[in-house]
mmCIF file of C-alpha atoms in Angstrom:
data_model
loop_
_atom_site.group_PDB
_atom_site.id
_atom_site.type_symbol
_atom_site.label_atom_id
_atom_site.label_comp_id
_atom_site.label_asym_id
_atom_site.label_seq_id
_atom_site.Cartn_x
_atom_site.Cartn_y
_atom_site.Cartn_z
ATOM 1 C CA MET A 1 56.137 131.977 89.696
ATOM 2 C CA LEU A 2 52.931 130.035 89.435
ATOM 3 C CA MET A 3 49.981 131.556 91.288
ATOM 4 C CA GLY A 4 51.615 134.801 92.469
ATOM 5 C CA THR A 5 51.246 136.164 89.088
ATOM 6 C CA MET A 6 47.406 135.553 88.766
ATOM 7 C CA PRO A 7 44.518 137.068 90.930
ATOM 8 C CA PRO A 8 42.753 134.834 93.338
ATOM 9 C CA THR A 9 39.829 132.858 92.104
ATOM 10 C CA GLU A 10 36.693 134.163 93.812
ATOM 11 C CA VAL A 11 34.303 131.207 94.821
ATOM 12 C CA TYR A 12 30.723 132.677 95.080
ATOM 13 C CA PRO A 13 28.375 131.908 97.698
ATOM 14 C CA SER A 14 26.145 129.477 95.232
ATOM 15 C CA GLU A 15 29.352 127.501 94.377
ATOM 16 C CA ARG A 16 30.415 126.934 97.956
ATOM 17 C CA VAL A 17 26.796 125.674 98.775
ATOM 18 C CA ILE A 18 27.062 123.242 95.727
ATOM 19 C CA VAL A 19 30.395 122.016 96.921
ATOM 20 C CA LEU A 20 29.521 121.724 100.562
ATOM 21 C CA LEU A 21 26.549 119.504 99.669
ATOM 22 C CA SER A 22 28.945 117.479 97.644
ATOM 23 C CA CYS A 23 31.084 117.002 100.784
ATOM 24 C CA VAL A 24 28.171 116.134 102.826
ATOM 25 C CA LEU A 25 26.796 113.486 100.362
ATOM 26 C CA SER A 26 30.428 112.029 100.178
ATOM 27 C CA PHE A 27 30.922 111.899 104.010
ATOM 28 C CA LEU A 28 27.474 110.068 104.253
ATOM 29 C CA GLY A 29 28.418 107.597 101.371
ATOM 30 C CA SER A 30 31.602 106.941 103.078
ATOM 31 C CA SER A 31 29.943 106.317 106.251
ATOM 32 C CA LEU A 32 27.388 104.197 104.963
ATOM 33 C CA LEU A 33 30.109 101.928 103.434
ATOM 34 C CA VAL A 34 31.633 101.874 106.775
ATOM 35 C CA PHE A 35 28.364 100.951 108.424
ATOM 36 C CA THR A 36 27.551 98.110 105.945
ATOM 37 C CA HIS A 37 31.051 96.584 106.507
ATOM 38 C CA ALA A 38 30.630 96.739 110.425
ATOM 39 C CA LEU A 39 26.898 95.382 110.282
ATOM 40 C CA TRP A 40 27.209 92.364 108.243
ATOM 41 C CA PRO A 41 30.506 90.367 108.814
ATOM 42 C CA GLU A 42 29.660 87.747 106.420
ATOM 43 C CA LEU A 43 30.299 90.125 103.453
ATOM 44 C CA ARG A 44 33.715 91.102 104.704
ATOM 45 C CA THR A 45 35.487 89.922 101.506
ATOM 46 C CA ARG A 46 38.971 91.099 100.795
ATOM 47 C CA PRO A 47 38.000 93.496 98.188
ATOM 48 C CA ARG A 48 35.380 95.149 100.600
ATOM 49 C CA GLN A 49 37.997 95.082 103.173
ATOM 50 C CA LEU A 50 40.258 97.308 100.875
ATOM 51 C CA LEU A 51 37.029 99.368 100.071
ATOM 52 C CA LEU A 52 36.661 99.953 103.836
ATOM 53 C CA TYR A 53 40.092 101.729 104.003
ATOM 54 C CA LEU A 54 39.145 103.650 100.755
ATOM 55 C CA SER A 55 36.204 104.687 102.500
ATOM 56 C CA LEU A 56 37.778 106.033 105.802
ATOM 57 C CA ALA A 57 40.207 108.183 103.484
ATOM 58 C CA ASP A 58 37.432 109.564 101.597
ATOM 59 C CA LEU A 59 35.443 110.217 104.945
ATOM 60 C CA LEU A 60 38.411 112.303 106.223
ATOM 61 C CA SER A 61 38.780 113.739 102.795
ATOM 62 C CA ALA A 62 35.091 115.146 102.779
ATOM 63 C CA ALA A 63 35.270 116.398 106.448
ATOM 64 C CA SER A 64 38.397 118.371 105.770
ATOM 65 C CA TYR A 65 37.304 119.770 102.288
ATOM 66 C CA PHE A 66 34.020 120.815 104.111
ATOM 67 C CA TYR A 67 35.665 122.815 106.534
ATOM 68 C CA GLY A 68 38.110 124.416 103.979
ATOM 69 C CA VAL A 69 35.199 125.400 101.609
ATOM 70 C CA LEU A 70 33.092 126.667 104.694
ATOM 71 C CA GLN A 71 35.987 128.904 106.033
ATOM 72 C CA ASP A 72 36.887 130.084 102.462
ATOM 73 C CA PHE A 73 40.308 131.013 103.434
ATOM 74 C CA ASP A 74 42.028 134.187 102.123
ATOM 75 C CA SER A 75 45.280 133.839 103.889
ATOM 76 C CA THR A 76 47.565 131.292 105.626
ATOM 77 C CA SER A 77 46.607 130.366 109.114
ATOM 78 C CA TRP A 78 47.126 127.552 111.541
ATOM 79 C CA ASP A 79 43.645 126.122 110.626
ATOM 80 C CA CYS A 80 44.370 126.506 106.943
ATOM 81 C CA VAL A 81 47.651 124.403 107.379
ATOM 82 C CA LEU A 82 45.842 121.941 109.360
ATOM 83 C CA GLN A 83 42.906 121.589 106.983
ATOM 84 C CA GLY A 84 45.325 121.523 103.883
ATOM 85 C CA ALA A 85 47.477 118.775 105.780
ATOM 86 C CA LEU A 86 44.309 116.665 106.430
ATOM 87 C CA SER A 87 42.915 116.794 102.942
ATOM 88 C CA THR A 88 46.320 116.352 101.584
ATOM 89 C CA PHE A 89 47.202 113.156 103.438
ATOM 90 C CA SER A 90 43.405 111.593 103.051
ATOM 91 C CA ASN A 91 43.217 112.809 99.196
ATOM 92 C CA THR A 92 46.557 111.130 98.384
ATOM 93 C CA SER A 93 45.715 107.929 100.512
ATOM 94 C CA SER A 94 42.260 107.689 98.504
ATOM 95 C CA PHE A 95 44.396 107.700 95.125
ATOM 96 C CA PHE A 96 46.681 104.790 96.613
ATOM 97 C CA TRP A 97 43.742 102.784 98.022
ATOM 98 C CA THR A 98 41.766 103.104 94.677
ATOM 99 C CA MET A 99 44.930 101.706 92.870
ATOM 100 C CA ALA A 100 45.312 99.217 95.584
ATOM 101 C CA ILE A 101 41.828 97.749 94.831
ATOM 102 C CA ALA A 102 42.749 97.685 91.065
ATOM 103 C CA PHE A 103 45.925 95.849 91.716
ATOM 104 C CA TYR A 104 44.543 93.328 94.050
ATOM 105 C CA LEU A 105 41.770 92.342 91.427
ATOM 106 C CA TYR A 106 44.539 92.074 88.843
ATOM 107 C CA ILE A 107 46.630 89.893 91.030
ATOM 108 C CA THR A 108 43.774 87.604 92.220
ATOM 109 C CA ILE A 109 41.821 87.452 88.681
ATOM 110 C CA VAL A 110 44.534 87.699 85.815
ATOM 111 C CA ARG A 111 47.528 86.332 87.716
ATOM 112 C CA GLY A 112 45.668 83.671 89.912
ATOM 113 C CA ALA A 113 48.303 84.429 92.679
ATOM 114 C CA PRO A 114 47.452 83.704 96.237
ATOM 115 C CA THR A 115 46.924 86.873 98.500
ATOM 116 C CA GLY A 116 47.917 86.674 102.133
ATOM 117 C CA THR A 117 48.141 89.174 104.798
ATOM 118 C CA GLY A 118 51.407 90.271 103.350
ATOM 119 C CA LEU A 119 49.989 91.803 100.369
ATOM 120 C CA LEU A 120 47.479 93.624 102.811
ATOM 121 C CA TRP A 121 50.243 95.003 104.954
ATOM 122 C CA PHE A 122 52.031 96.161 101.930
ATOM 123 C CA PHE A 123 48.967 98.017 100.806
ATOM 124 C CA HIS A 124 48.693 99.618 104.397
ATOM 125 C CA GLY A 125 52.320 100.666 104.189
ATOM 126 C CA MET A 126 51.992 102.251 100.765
ATOM 127 C CA SER A 127 48.709 103.879 101.196
ATOM 128 C CA TRP A 128 48.964 105.175 104.670
ATOM 129 C CA GLY A 129 52.561 105.514 105.014
ATOM 130 C CA VAL A 130 53.648 107.182 101.631
ATOM 131 C CA PRO A 131 50.889 110.154 101.922
ATOM 132 C CA LEU A 132 51.688 110.625 105.538
ATOM 133 C CA ALA A 133 55.405 110.969 104.826
ATOM 134 C CA ILE A 134 54.542 113.424 101.998
ATOM 135 C CA THR A 135 52.166 115.421 104.455
ATOM 136 C CA VAL A 136 54.583 115.603 107.291
ATOM 137 C CA ALA A 137 57.400 116.840 104.985
ATOM 138 C CA ALA A 138 55.156 119.491 103.232
ATOM 139 C CA VAL A 139 54.099 120.669 106.579
ATOM 140 C CA ALA A 140 57.506 120.836 107.994
ATOM 141 C CA LEU A 141 58.801 122.731 105.069
ATOM 142 C CA LYS A 142 55.956 125.109 105.137
ATOM 143 C CA LYS A 143 54.691 124.127 101.790
ATOM 144 C CA ILE A 144 50.945 123.914 102.932
ATOM 145 C CA GLY A 145 48.914 126.990 103.054
ATOM 146 C CA TYR A 146 46.714 129.387 101.169
ATOM 147 C CA ASP A 147 46.622 128.806 97.245
ATOM 148 C CA ALA A 148 44.172 131.574 96.089
ATOM 149 C CA SER A 149 41.661 128.874 94.994
ATOM 150 C CA ASN A 150 43.358 128.622 91.711
ATOM 151 C CA VAL A 151 44.039 125.027 92.123
ATOM 152 C CA SER A 152 41.521 124.285 94.823
ATOM 153 C CA VAL A 153 37.841 125.622 95.571
ATOM 154 C CA GLY A 154 38.270 127.436 98.848
ATOM 155 C CA TRP A 155 40.235 124.860 100.699
ATOM 156 C CA CYS A 156 43.981 125.277 101.353
ATOM 157 C CA TRP A 157 46.575 123.209 99.588
ATOM 158 C CA VAL A 158 50.150 124.249 98.453
ATOM 159 C CA ASN A 159 51.150 127.592 99.619
ATOM 160 C CA LEU A 160 51.216 130.158 96.830
ATOM 161 C CA GLU A 161 54.462 131.611 98.327
ATOM 162 C CA ALA A 162 56.323 128.525 98.168
ATOM 163 C CA ALA A 163 59.150 128.947 95.466
ATOM 164 C CA ASP A 164 58.862 125.271 94.195
ATOM 165 C CA GLN A 165 55.014 125.201 94.084
ATOM 166 C CA VAL A 166 54.631 122.801 91.131
ATOM 167 C CA LEU A 167 57.036 120.156 92.742
ATOM 168 C CA TRP A 168 54.841 119.946 95.796
ATOM 169 C CA MET A 169 51.725 120.067 93.725
ATOM 170 C CA LEU A 170 52.896 117.014 92.048
ATOM 171 C CA LEU A 171 54.104 115.239 95.158
ATOM 172 C CA THR A 172 50.929 116.132 97.263
ATOM 173 C CA GLY A 173 48.500 114.813 94.666
ATOM 174 C CA LYS A 174 48.921 115.495 90.822
ATOM 175 C CA LEU A 175 51.568 112.950 90.369
ATOM 176 C CA TRP A 176 49.473 110.171 91.855
ATOM 177 C CA GLU A 177 46.476 111.418 90.114
ATOM 178 C CA LEU A 178 48.200 111.232 86.897
ATOM 179 C CA LEU A 179 49.487 107.873 87.274
ATOM 180 C CA ALA A 180 45.970 106.742 88.269
ATOM 181 C CA TYR A 181 44.631 107.980 84.965
ATOM 182 C CA VAL A 182 46.878 105.477 83.410
ATOM 183 C CA ILE A 183 47.004 102.620 85.804
ATOM 184 C CA LEU A 184 43.181 102.209 86.599
ATOM 185 C CA PRO A 185 42.302 101.845 82.957
ATOM 186 C CA VAL A 186 45.089 99.396 81.829
ATOM 187 C CA LEU A 187 44.380 97.315 84.790
ATOM 188 C CA TYR A 188 40.787 97.131 84.397
ATOM 189 C CA ILE A 189 41.020 96.375 80.806
ATOM 190 C CA LEU A 190 43.339 93.555 81.490
ATOM 191 C CA ILE A 191 40.997 92.092 83.939
ATOM 192 C CA LYS A 192 38.149 92.308 81.615
ATOM 193 C CA LYS A 193 40.080 90.929 78.795
ATOM 194 C CA HIS A 194 40.981 88.188 80.865
ATOM 195 C CA ILE A 195 37.504 87.270 82.117
ATOM 196 C CA ASN A 196 36.076 87.553 78.587
ATOM 197 C CA ARG A 197 38.823 84.956 77.412
ATOM 198 C CA ALA A 198 37.591 82.760 80.209
ATOM 199 C CA HIS A 199 34.210 82.992 79.158
ATOM 200 C CA ALA A 200 35.001 82.295 75.442
ATOM 201 C CA ALA A 201 36.838 79.295 76.379
ATOM 202 C CA LEU A 202 34.133 78.013 78.498
ATOM 203 C CA SER A 203 31.554 78.350 76.024
ATOM 204 C CA GLU A 204 33.379 76.136 73.613
ATOM 205 C CA TYR A 205 32.782 72.960 75.880
ATOM 206 C CA ARG A 206 29.929 74.128 78.366
ATOM 207 C CA PRO A 207 27.411 76.027 76.239
ATOM 208 C CA ILE A 208 24.762 75.070 78.635
ATOM 209 C CA LEU A 209 26.113 77.819 81.004
ATOM 210 C CA ALA A 210 24.572 80.467 78.614
ATOM 211 C CA ARG A 211 21.288 79.287 79.966
ATOM 212 C CA ALA A 212 22.185 79.264 83.549
ATOM 213 C CA PRO A 213 19.953 81.883 85.341
ATOM 214 C CA ALA A 214 22.538 83.010 87.831
ATOM 215 C CA PHE A 215 25.486 83.249 85.422
ATOM 216 C CA GLN A 216 24.482 86.010 83.095
ATOM 217 C CA PRO A 217 23.234 88.632 85.491
ATOM 218 C CA ARG A 218 26.286 88.345 87.493
ATOM 219 C CA THR A 219 28.552 88.683 84.547
ATOM 220 C CA SER A 220 26.722 91.771 83.254
ATOM 221 C CA ILE A 221 27.190 93.399 86.678
ATOM 222 C CA ALA A 222 30.815 92.555 86.982
ATOM 223 C CA ASP A 223 31.388 93.845 83.175
ATOM 224 C CA LYS A 224 29.559 97.165 83.904
ATOM 225 C CA LYS A 225 31.626 97.757 87.067
ATOM 226 C CA LEU A 226 34.822 97.136 85.236
ATOM 227 C CA ILE A 227 33.830 99.731 82.636
ATOM 228 C CA LEU A 228 32.540 102.139 85.189
ATOM 229 C CA ILE A 229 35.095 102.262 88.014
ATOM 230 C CA PRO A 230 37.983 103.740 85.878
ATOM 231 C CA LEU A 231 35.397 105.973 84.006
ATOM 232 C CA ILE A 232 33.844 107.382 86.975
ATOM 233 C CA PHE A 233 37.416 108.223 88.601
ATOM 234 C CA ILE A 234 38.518 109.957 85.644
ATOM 235 C CA PHE A 235 35.300 111.940 85.306
ATOM 236 C CA LEU A 236 35.484 113.084 88.847
ATOM 237 C CA ARG A 237 39.137 113.977 88.801
ATOM 238 C CA ILE A 238 39.768 115.381 85.481
ATOM 239 C CA TRP A 239 38.457 118.843 86.245
ATOM 240 C CA SER A 240 41.106 119.177 88.902
ATOM 241 C CA THR A 241 43.688 118.237 86.409
ATOM 242 C CA VAL A 242 42.456 120.681 84.151
ATOM 243 C CA ARG A 243 42.618 123.774 86.249
ATOM 244 C CA PHE A 244 46.097 122.634 87.355
ATOM 245 C CA ILE A 245 47.149 122.683 83.685
ATOM 246 C CA LEU A 246 45.407 126.142 83.158
ATOM 247 C CA THR A 247 47.034 127.373 86.150
ATOM 248 C CA LEU A 248 50.602 126.290 84.883
ATOM 249 C CA CYS A 249 49.741 128.228 81.556
ATOM 250 C CA SER A 250 48.546 131.208 83.463
ATOM 251 C CA SER A 251 45.220 131.055 81.815
ATOM 252 C CA PRO A 252 42.286 133.017 83.017
ATOM 253 C CA ALA A 253 40.021 130.320 82.057
ATOM 254 C CA VAL A 254 40.907 128.801 85.469
ATOM 255 C CA GLN A 255 38.432 130.793 87.050
ATOM 256 C CA ASN A 256 35.567 129.971 84.955
ATOM 257 C CA PRO A 257 32.670 129.228 87.345
ATOM 258 C CA VAL A 258 31.584 126.063 85.836
ATOM 259 C CA LEU A 259 34.992 124.574 85.864
ATOM 260 C CA VAL A 260 35.320 125.580 89.474
ATOM 261 C CA VAL A 261 32.272 124.042 90.397
ATOM 262 C CA LEU A 262 33.138 120.721 88.520
ATOM 263 C CA HIS A 263 36.363 120.787 90.261
ATOM 264 C CA GLY A 264 34.686 121.097 93.664
ATOM 265 C CA ILE A 265 32.311 118.213 93.190
ATOM 266 C CA GLY A 266 35.080 116.019 91.640
ATOM 267 C CA ASN A 267 37.654 116.294 94.344
ATOM 268 C CA THR A 268 35.023 115.971 97.134
ATOM 269 C CA PHE A 269 32.327 113.262 95.698
ATOM 270 C CA GLN A 270 34.562 110.265 95.541
ATOM 271 C CA GLY A 271 32.734 108.583 98.648
ATOM 272 C CA GLY A 272 29.436 109.331 97.095
ATOM 273 C CA ALA A 273 30.425 107.724 93.965
ATOM 274 C CA ASN A 274 31.715 104.721 95.729
ATOM 275 C CA CYS A 275 28.555 104.434 97.744
ATOM 276 C CA ILE A 276 26.626 104.395 94.693
ATOM 277 C CA MET A 277 28.787 101.960 93.004
ATOM 278 C CA PHE A 278 29.314 99.446 95.829
ATOM 279 C CA VAL A 279 26.337 99.743 98.024
ATOM 280 C CA LEU A 280 23.384 101.065 95.984
ATOM 281 C CA CYS A 281 24.418 98.920 92.753
ATOM 282 C CA THR A 282 25.366 95.856 94.678
ATOM 283 C CA ARG A 283 22.253 93.947 94.929
ATOM 284 C CA VAL A 284 22.759 92.117 98.174
ATOM 285 C CA ILE A 285 23.878 95.075 100.105
ATOM 286 C CA ARG A 286 20.888 97.295 98.620
ATOM 287 C CA THR A 287 18.549 94.634 99.236
ATOM 288 C CA ARG A 288 19.645 94.279 102.983
ATOM 289 C CA LEU A 289 19.554 97.862 103.527
ATOM 290 C CA LEU A 290 15.987 98.116 102.061
ATOM 291 C CA SER A 291 14.884 95.390 104.137
ATOM 292 C CA SER A 292 16.309 96.677 107.322
ATOM 293 C CA LEU A 293 14.710 100.135 106.686
ATOM 294 C CA CYS A 294 11.374 98.813 105.580
ATOM 295 C CA CYS A 295 10.794 95.383 107.403
ATOM 296 C CA GLY A 296 13.465 95.291 110.095
ATOM 297 C CA ARG A 297 14.597 91.862 108.528
ATOM 298 C CA TYR A 298 16.468 90.296 105.713
ATOM 299 C CA GLY A 299 13.823 88.170 104.334
ATOM 300 C CA GLY A 300 15.438 85.489 102.145
ATOM 301 C CA LEU A 301 18.793 86.711 101.963
ATOM 302 C CA HIS A 302 20.000 84.133 104.551
ATOM 303 C CA GLN A 303 18.992 81.167 102.389
ATOM 304 C CA PRO A 304 22.298 79.574 101.404
ATOM 305 C CA SER A 305 21.111 79.110 97.784
ATOM 306 C CA GLN A 306 21.480 82.813 96.689
ATOM 307 C CA SER A 307 24.468 84.219 95.156
ATOM 308 C CA LEU A 308 26.369 86.996 96.607
ATOM 309 C CA GLU A 309 25.298 89.489 93.871
ATOM 310 C CA GLY A 310 21.730 88.683 94.124
ATOM 311 C CA GLY A 311 21.298 85.931 91.387
ATOM 312 C CA TYR A 312 19.594 82.686 92.485
ATOM 313 C CA GLN A 313 21.621 79.471 92.306
ATOM 314 C CA ARG A 314 20.066 76.154 91.403
ATOM 315 C CA THR A 315 18.945 73.994 94.445
ATOM 316 C CA LYS A 316 21.326 71.195 93.374
ATOM 317 C CA PRO A 317 24.732 72.613 94.238
ATOM 318 C CA ARG A 318 27.195 72.454 91.235
ATOM 319 C CA LYS A 319 31.136 73.242 91.011
ATOM 320 C CA ASN A 320 31.984 76.786 90.052
ATOM 321 C CA THR A 321 33.979 77.537 86.865
ATOM 322 C CA GLU A 322 36.814 79.545 86.707
ATOM 323 C CA ALA A 323 34.715 82.397 85.030
ATOM 324 C CA GLU A 324 31.914 82.357 87.577
ATOM 325 C CA GLN A 325 34.439 82.569 90.278
ATOM 326 C CA MET A 326 36.242 85.533 88.783
ATOM 327 C CA ASN A 327 32.689 87.311 88.186
ATOM 328 C CA ALA A 328 31.840 86.396 91.904
ATOM 329 C CA GLU A 329 34.953 87.896 93.305
ATOM 330 C CA PHE A 330 34.407 91.112 91.304
ATOM 331 C CA ALA A 331 30.642 91.656 91.374
ATOM 332 C CA SER A 332 30.669 91.135 95.134
ATOM 333 C CA THR A 333 32.640 94.229 95.456
#
């Protein structure tokens, strides 16, 4: 019905090289996130713990996509099914963990509700359990296989011979991708509005905070992350969605080389993007890494007067305001 009427999309060697490089960078970025989490226990906040699980999913996703692109399958085989199952599970799990982080920040910052281990176990059940159940069902029903690269870039996903292709494409990825397009911007906009309202209320009776050296940088960093997280996610994933829609319409534009490359990078670079955002753009992590590489020590990072995001606090301790606590919670991720 869907792909059987369309010719296979040829993935040229140059396109494969670009996507393979994206897989490698994503794998290294996810590995670096896991490494920093294991190396510095004092930085293991709950948001970063959730980020660890997202990194594990992205790491597996990058490895499975790498194998699929490298093999460039032209038919359904046992390793095609295995690769398709691993990438389906890890990619869907990545969607769930990405939304779990957004829900956690919304619950803690906007609702102010206490979060215990129960919520974490719920996230585990949803983010590992649901993708696993979907993947097992897809494999058992022989829905995973060769897809002619019309909705992939060399790797295997939903078998083009499956009669209900669209349903399984939705269940094994596209449904959660489309939901994330809506849920992530809404949650992060609500978080940002809540923080802005807290700042506005605070400034009415504590204008002196506007001159606090540690407050403005941390606020600015948190605000930038609130904007960039959903934008980066949508920018990376939108090309896959566009090719999915073009395939549904049987449009030859689905084979456009630029679109194919953007799809390949978008699906495989999530771990690299998270590394840039939460390691390289998080000052305390970046500084520790540079200190470890260049000096073999952390310098003044163990001083208790330094904030988590890198802005120095006053020597005299002062009580954190609600707005500062919210920014510290988010900027530290």
